[in-house]
Coordinates of C-alpha atoms (C1' of nucleotides) in Angstrom, one line a residue:
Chain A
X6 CA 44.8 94.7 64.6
X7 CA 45.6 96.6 61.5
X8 CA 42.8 98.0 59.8
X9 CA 43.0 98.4 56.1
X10 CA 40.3 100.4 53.9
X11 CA 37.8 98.4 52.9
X12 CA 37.9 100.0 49.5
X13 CA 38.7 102.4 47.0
X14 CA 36.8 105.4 47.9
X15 CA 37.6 107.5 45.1
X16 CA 36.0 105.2 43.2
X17 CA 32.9 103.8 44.6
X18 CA 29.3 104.8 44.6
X19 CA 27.8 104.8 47.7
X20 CA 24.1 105.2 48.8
X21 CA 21.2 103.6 47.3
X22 CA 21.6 100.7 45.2
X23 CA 20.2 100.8 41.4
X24 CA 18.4 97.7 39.8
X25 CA 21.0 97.1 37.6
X26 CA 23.8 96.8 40.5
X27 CA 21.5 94.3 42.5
X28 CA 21.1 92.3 39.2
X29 CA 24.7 92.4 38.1
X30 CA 25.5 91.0 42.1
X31 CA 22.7 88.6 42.2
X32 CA 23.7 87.2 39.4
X33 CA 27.6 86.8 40.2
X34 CA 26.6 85.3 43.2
X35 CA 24.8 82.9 41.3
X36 CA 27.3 82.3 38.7
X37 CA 30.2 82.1 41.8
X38 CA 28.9 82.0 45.2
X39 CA 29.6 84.2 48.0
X40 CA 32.8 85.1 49.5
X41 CA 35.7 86.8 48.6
X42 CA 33.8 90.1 49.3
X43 CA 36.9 91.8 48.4
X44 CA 37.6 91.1 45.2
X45 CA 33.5 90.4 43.7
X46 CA 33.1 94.0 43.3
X47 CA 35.8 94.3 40.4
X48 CA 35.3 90.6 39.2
X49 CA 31.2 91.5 39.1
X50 CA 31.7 94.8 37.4
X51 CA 30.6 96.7 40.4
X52 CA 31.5 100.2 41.4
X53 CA 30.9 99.4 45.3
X54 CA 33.0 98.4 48.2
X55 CA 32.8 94.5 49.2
X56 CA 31.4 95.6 52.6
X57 CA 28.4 97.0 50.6
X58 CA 27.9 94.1 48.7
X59 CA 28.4 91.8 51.6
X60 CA 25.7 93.9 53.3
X61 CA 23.4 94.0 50.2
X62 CA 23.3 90.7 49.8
X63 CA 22.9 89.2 53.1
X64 CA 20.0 92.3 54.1
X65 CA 18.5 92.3 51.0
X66 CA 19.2 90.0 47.9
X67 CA 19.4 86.7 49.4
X68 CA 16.7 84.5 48.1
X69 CA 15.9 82.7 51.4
X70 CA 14.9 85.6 52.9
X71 CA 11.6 86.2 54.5
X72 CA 11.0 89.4 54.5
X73 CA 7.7 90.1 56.1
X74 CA 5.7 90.8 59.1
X75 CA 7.5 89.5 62.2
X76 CA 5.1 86.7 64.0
X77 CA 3.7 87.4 67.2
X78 CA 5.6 84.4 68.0
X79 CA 9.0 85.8 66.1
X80 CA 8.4 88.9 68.9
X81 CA 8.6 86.9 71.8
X82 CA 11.6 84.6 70.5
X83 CA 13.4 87.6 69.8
X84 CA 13.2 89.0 73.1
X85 CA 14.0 85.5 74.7
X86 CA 16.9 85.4 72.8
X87 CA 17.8 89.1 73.3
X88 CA 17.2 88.9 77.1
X89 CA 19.8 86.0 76.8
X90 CA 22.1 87.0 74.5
X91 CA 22.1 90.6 74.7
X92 CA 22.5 92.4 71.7
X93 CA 24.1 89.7 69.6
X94 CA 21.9 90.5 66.1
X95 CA 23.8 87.9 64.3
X96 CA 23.3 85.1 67.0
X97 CA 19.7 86.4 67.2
X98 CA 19.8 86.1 63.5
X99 CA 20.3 82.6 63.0
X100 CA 17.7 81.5 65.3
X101 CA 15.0 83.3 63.0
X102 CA 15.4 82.0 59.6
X103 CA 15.0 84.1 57.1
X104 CA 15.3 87.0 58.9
X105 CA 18.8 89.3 59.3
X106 CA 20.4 90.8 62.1
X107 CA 19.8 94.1 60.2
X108 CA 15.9 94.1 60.0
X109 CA 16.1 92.6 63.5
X110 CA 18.2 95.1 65.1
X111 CA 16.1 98.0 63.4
X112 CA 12.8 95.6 64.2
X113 CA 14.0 95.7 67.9
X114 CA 14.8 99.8 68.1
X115 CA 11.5 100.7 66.4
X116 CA 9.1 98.1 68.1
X117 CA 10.3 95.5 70.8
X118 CA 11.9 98.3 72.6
X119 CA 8.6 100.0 73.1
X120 CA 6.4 97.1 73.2
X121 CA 8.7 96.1 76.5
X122 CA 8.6 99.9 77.6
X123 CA 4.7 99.4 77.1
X124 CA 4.7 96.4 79.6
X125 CA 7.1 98.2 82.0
X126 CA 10.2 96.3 81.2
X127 CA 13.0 97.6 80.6
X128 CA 14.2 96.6 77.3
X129 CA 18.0 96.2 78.2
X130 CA 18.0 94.4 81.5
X131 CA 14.1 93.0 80.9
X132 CA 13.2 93.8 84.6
X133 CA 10.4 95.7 85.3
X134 CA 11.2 99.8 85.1
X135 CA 10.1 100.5 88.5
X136 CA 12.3 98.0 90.3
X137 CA 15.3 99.4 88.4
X138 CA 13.9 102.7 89.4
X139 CA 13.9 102.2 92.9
X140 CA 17.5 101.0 92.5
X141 CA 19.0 104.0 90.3
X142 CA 18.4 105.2 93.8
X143 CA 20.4 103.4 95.0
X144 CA 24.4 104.3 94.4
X145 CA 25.1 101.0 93.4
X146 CA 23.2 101.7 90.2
X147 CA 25.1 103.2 87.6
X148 CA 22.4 105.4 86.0
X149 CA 20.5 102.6 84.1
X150 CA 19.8 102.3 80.4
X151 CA 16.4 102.1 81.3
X152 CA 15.9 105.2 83.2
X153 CA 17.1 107.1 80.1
X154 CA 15.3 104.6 77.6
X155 CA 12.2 105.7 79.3
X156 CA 12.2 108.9 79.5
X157 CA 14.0 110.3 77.0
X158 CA 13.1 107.9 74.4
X159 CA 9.2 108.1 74.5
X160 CA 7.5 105.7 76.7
X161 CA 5.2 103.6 75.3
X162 CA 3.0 104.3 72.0
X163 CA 2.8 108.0 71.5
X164 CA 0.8 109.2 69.0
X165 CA 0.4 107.5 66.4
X166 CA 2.2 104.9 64.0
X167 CA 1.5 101.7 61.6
X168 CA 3.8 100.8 59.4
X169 CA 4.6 102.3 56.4
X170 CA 1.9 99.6 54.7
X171 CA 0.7 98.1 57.7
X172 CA 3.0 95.2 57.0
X173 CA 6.0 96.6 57.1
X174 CA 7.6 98.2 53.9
X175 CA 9.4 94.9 52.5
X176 CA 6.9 92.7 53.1
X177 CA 4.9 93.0 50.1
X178 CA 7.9 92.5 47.8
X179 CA 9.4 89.3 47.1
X180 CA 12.8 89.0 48.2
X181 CA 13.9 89.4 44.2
X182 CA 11.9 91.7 43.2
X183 CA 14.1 95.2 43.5
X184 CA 12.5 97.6 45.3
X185 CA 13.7 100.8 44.6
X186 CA 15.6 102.4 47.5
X187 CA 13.6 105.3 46.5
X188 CA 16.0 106.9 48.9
X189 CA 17.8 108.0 46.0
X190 CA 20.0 109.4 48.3
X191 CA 24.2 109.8 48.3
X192 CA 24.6 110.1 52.3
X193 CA 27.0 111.7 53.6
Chain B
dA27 C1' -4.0 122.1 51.5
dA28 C1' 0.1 122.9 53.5
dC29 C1' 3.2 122.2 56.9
dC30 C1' 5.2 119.6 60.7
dT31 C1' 6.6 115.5 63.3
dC32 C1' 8.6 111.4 63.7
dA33 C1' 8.7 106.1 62.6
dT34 C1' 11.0 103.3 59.5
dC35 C1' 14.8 100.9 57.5
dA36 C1' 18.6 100.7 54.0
dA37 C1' 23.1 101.6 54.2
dC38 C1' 27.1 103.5 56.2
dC39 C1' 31.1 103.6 59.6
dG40 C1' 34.4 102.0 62.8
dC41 C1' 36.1 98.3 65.4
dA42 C1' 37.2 93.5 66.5
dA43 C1' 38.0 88.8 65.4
dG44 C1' 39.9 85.3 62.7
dG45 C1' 43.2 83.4 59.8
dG46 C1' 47.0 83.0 56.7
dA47 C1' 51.8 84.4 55.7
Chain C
dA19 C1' 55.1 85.2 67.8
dT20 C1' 53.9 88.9 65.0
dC21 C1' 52.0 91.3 61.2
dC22 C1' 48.6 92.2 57.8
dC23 C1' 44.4 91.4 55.3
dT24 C1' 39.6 90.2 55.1
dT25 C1' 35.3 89.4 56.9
dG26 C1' 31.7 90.1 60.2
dC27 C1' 29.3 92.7 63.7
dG28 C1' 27.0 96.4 66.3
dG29 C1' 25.9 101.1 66.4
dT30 C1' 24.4 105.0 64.0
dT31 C1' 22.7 108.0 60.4
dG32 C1' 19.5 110.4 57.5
dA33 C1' 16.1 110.4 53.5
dT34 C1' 11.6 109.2 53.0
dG35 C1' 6.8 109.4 53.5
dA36 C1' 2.7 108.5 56.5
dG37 C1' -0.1 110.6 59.6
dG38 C1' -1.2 114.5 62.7
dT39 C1' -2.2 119.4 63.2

DNA sequence: AACCTCATCAACCGCAAGGGA
DNA sequence: ATCCCTTGCGGTTGATGAGGT
């Protein structure tokens, strides 16, 4: 499989996107529709890669997005779904509408993990921690996931935590209204 | 009040898959 | 059948800021 750049570096921005790029791609979008990632950037006047695009839209500009608290019953769906399809965000994904694999993937790390450590499941196999225990004894066991998961990543709710808001950063904002990425940040 | 710790999440990277030439 | 290009996905990073000390 060849792999090609995805873009120009030289001359891309990269980092947090400014309300004038989400407005100048919202509103190509609209005028054009998706796809063609490759080539929007130049046709929409964008100094970005179509990968970042792609990912801007579908994480953050799309309209039918829900953005929000994730239900109670969203919780448990998504760890049906994960215990049966593994870590498959996108197929996850389009079982919750509205929501993306992105914010469900990082809603998964930073809460459904420890909400199943917190019920002594192991959040990659979803058996209980001690049974797996009892067979990391055993040589069959390949040093589980969830050996490691619980004890190096901390075990059930440590000190403290509520969101950002209480309701998780996004959620106040409509999907269109541009929050600013405050992390005015050029990574790397 | 100042400093420290760490949860959060937007955005990046690399790889794989899919499809057209 | 093979090559190349584009898109999509999963994992990871790191700035930010809330809450603890």
């Amino acid at each position: 499989m060849g792999r090609s750049p995805c873009c120009e570096k030289a001359h891309t921005n990269k980092g947090a996107w400014t309300k004038e790029e989400d407005q100048r791609l919202i509103a190509y979008i609209k005028a054009h529709g998706e796809g063609c990632w490759r080539s929007l950037p130049k046709a929409a006047g964008l100094l970005r890669c179509g990968k970042s695009c792609r990912l801007r839209w579908i994480n953050y500009l799309r309209p039918d997005l829900k953005r929000g608290n994730f239900t109670e019953e969203e919780d448990e769906l998504i760890i049906k779904l994960h215990e049966l399809l593994g870590n498959k965000w996108s197929l996850i994904a389009g079982r919750l509408p509205g929501r993306t694999d992105n914010e469900i993937k990082n809603y998964w790390n930073t809460h459904i993990k420890r909400k199943l450590l917190a019920r002594g499941m192991d959040p990659h196999t979803h058996r209980p921690l001690n049974a797996i225990a009892g067979a990391a004894i055993s040589p069959a066991q390949p040093s589980p996931p969830a050996a490691t998961a619980a004890t190096t990543s901390r075990p059930a709710p440590p000190r403290r935590r509520h969101r950002r808001d209480g309701t998780s950063a996004s959620t106040s904002t409509s999907p269109s209204a541009w929050r600013p990425t405050s992390r005015a940040t050029t990574r790397r």
